[in-house]
CSV table of C-alpha atoms in Angstrom, one decimal:
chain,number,residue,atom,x,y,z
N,1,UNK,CA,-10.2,-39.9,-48.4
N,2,UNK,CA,-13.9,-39.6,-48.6
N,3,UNK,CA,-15.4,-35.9,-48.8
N,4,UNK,CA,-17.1,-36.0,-45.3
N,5,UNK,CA,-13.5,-36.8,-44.2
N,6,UNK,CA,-11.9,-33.8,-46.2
N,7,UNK,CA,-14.2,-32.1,-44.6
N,8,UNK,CA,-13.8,-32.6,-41.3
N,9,UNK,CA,-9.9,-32.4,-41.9
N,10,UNK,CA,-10.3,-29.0,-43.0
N,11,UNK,CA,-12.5,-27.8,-40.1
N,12,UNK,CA,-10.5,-29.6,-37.0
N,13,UNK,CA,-9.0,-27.3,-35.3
N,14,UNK,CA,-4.8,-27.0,-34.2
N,15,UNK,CA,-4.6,-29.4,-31.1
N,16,UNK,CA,-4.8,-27.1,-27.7
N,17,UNK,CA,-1.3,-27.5,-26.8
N,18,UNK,CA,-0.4,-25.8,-30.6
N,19,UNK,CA,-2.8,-22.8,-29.8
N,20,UNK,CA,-1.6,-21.9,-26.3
N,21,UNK,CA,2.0,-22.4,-27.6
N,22,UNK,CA,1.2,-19.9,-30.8
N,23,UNK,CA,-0.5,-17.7,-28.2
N,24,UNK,CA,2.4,-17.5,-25.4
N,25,UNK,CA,4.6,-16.3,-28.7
N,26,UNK,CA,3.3,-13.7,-29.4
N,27,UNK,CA,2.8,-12.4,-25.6
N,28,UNK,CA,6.6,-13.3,-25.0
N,29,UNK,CA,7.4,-11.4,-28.1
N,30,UNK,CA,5.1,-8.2,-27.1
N,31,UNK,CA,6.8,-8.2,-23.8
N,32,UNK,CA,10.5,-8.8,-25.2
N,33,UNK,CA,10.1,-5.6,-27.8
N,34,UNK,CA,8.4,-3.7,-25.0
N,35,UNK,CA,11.2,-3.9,-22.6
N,36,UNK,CA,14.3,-3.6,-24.8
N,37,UNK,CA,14.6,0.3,-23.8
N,38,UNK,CA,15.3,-1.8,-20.2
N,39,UNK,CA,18.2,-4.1,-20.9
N,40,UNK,CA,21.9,-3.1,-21.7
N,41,UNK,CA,23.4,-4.1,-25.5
N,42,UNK,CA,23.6,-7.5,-25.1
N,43,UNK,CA,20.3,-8.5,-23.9
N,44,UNK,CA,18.6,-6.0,-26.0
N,45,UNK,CA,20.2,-8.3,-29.2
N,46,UNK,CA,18.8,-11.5,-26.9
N,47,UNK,CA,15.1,-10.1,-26.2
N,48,UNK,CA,15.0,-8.6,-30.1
N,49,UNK,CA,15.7,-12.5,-31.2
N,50,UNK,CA,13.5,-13.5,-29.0
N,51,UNK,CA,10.4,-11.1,-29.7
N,52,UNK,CA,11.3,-11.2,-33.7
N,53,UNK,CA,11.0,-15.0,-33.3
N,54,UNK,CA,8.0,-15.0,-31.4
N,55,UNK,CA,6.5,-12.6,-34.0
N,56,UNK,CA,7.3,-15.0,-37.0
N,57,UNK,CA,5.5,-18.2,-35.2
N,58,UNK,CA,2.6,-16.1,-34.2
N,59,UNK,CA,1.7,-14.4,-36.5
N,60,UNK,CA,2.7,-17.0,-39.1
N,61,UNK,CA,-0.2,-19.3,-37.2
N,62,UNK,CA,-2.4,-16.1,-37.6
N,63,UNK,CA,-2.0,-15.8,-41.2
N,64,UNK,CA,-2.8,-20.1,-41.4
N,65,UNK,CA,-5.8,-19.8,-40.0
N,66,UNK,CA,-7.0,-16.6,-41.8
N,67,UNK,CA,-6.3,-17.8,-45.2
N,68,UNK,CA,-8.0,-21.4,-43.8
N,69,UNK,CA,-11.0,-19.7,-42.8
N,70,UNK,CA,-11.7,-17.2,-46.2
N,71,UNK,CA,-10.7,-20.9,-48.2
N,72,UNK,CA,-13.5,-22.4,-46.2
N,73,UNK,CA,-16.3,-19.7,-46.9
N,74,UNK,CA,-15.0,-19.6,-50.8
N,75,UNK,CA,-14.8,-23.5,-51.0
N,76,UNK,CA,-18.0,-24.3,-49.2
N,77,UNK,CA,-19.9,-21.6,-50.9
N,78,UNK,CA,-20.8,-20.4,-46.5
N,79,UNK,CA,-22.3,-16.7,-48.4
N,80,UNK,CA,-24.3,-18.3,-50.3
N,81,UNK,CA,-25.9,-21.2,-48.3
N,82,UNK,CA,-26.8,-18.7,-45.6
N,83,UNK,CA,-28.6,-16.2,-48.1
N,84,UNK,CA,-30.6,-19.3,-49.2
N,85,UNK,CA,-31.0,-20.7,-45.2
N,86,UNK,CA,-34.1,-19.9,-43.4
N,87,UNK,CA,-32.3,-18.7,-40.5
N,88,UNK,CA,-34.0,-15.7,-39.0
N,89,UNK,CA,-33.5,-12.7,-40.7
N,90,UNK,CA,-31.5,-11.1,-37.5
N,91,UNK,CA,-29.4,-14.0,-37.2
N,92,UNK,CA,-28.6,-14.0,-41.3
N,93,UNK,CA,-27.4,-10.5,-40.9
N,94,UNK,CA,-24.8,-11.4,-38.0
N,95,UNK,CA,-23.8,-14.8,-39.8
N,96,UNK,CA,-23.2,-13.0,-43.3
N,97,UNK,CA,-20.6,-10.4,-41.5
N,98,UNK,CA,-18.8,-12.3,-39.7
N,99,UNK,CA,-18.5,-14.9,-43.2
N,100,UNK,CA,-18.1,-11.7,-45.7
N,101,UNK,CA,-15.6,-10.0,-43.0
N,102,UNK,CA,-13.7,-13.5,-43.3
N,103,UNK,CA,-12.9,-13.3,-47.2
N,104,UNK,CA,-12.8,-9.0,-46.8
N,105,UNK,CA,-10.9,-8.8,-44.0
N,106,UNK,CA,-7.2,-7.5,-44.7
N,107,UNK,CA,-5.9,-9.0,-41.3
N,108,UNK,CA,-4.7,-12.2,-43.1
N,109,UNK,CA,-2.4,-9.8,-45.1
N,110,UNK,CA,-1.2,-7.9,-42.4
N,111,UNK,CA,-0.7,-11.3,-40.4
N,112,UNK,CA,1.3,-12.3,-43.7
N,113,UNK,CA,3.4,-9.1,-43.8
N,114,UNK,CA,4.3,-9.3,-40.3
N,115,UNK,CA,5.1,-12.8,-40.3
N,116,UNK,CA,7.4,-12.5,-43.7
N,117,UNK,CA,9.2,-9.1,-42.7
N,118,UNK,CA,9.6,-10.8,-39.6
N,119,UNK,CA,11.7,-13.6,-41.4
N,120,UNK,CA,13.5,-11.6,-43.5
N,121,UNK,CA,15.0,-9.5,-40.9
N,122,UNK,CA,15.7,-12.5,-38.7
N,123,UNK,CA,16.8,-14.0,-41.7
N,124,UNK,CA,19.2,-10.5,-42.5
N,125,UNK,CA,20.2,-10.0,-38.4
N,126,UNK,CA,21.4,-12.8,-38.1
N,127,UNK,CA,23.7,-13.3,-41.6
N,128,UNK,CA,25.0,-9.8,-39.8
N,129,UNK,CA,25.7,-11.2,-36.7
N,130,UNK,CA,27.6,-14.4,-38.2
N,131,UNK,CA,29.5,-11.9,-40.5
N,132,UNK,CA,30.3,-9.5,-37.4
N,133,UNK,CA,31.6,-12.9,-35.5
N,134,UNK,CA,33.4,-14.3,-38.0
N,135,UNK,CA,35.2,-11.0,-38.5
N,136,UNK,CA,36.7,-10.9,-35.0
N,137,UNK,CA,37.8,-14.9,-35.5
């Protein structure tokens, strides 16, 4: 793979289809944990599944395209090449932030501490609930 290719493998973005379907998650899975205090025991098990699973694949896409961003400005050297640009000196400014916010930022953490707890309690819920089933077998 040629370097211009590399390149523009990094840079292309998820098809459409993947962003809407990342973005639906994690609007299903707001709605499901806010209306939990609604539902009787069953379907508050049902819409806590489905909100802890739409949290994982959200958030889990967030946390992907964090880290791909702060790997681009790090990899392509993006800081650096704008200090040296002759961009207008009002334009530099607002570039620079939003490139130094990329590798600063600490929402690609909290994106990756949402998206692992979320697994992990998925992952212990439902070792629970196949223990609690296959006690009353």
């Amino acid at each position: 793979m040629t370097p211009q290719n590399a390149l523009h493998k990094a840079i292309a973005p998820s098809p459409a289809y993947l962003r809407y379907f990342f973005f639906i998650s994690g609007i299903i899975a707001t709605i499901a944990y806010r209306i939990i205090f609604l539902l009787d025991s069953f379907w508050i098990e049902v819409t806590w599944y489905i909100g802890t699973i739409g949290f994982a694949l959200y958030f889990g896409h967030r946390m992907f395209v964090e880290n791909k961003r702060a790997q681009l400005v790090k990899n392509f050297q993006l800081t650096e090449a704008v200090q040296e640009s002759a961009i207008p000196n009002d334009k530099k400014t607002a570039l620079l932030y939003l490139i130094k916010t990329s590798l600063t930022s600490k929402a690609r953490f909290n994106s990756a501490f949402i998206f692992i707890s979320s697994v992990v309690v998925l992952a212990a819920n439902a070792a629970i609930d196949l223990y609690n089933i296959l006690q009353h077998l």
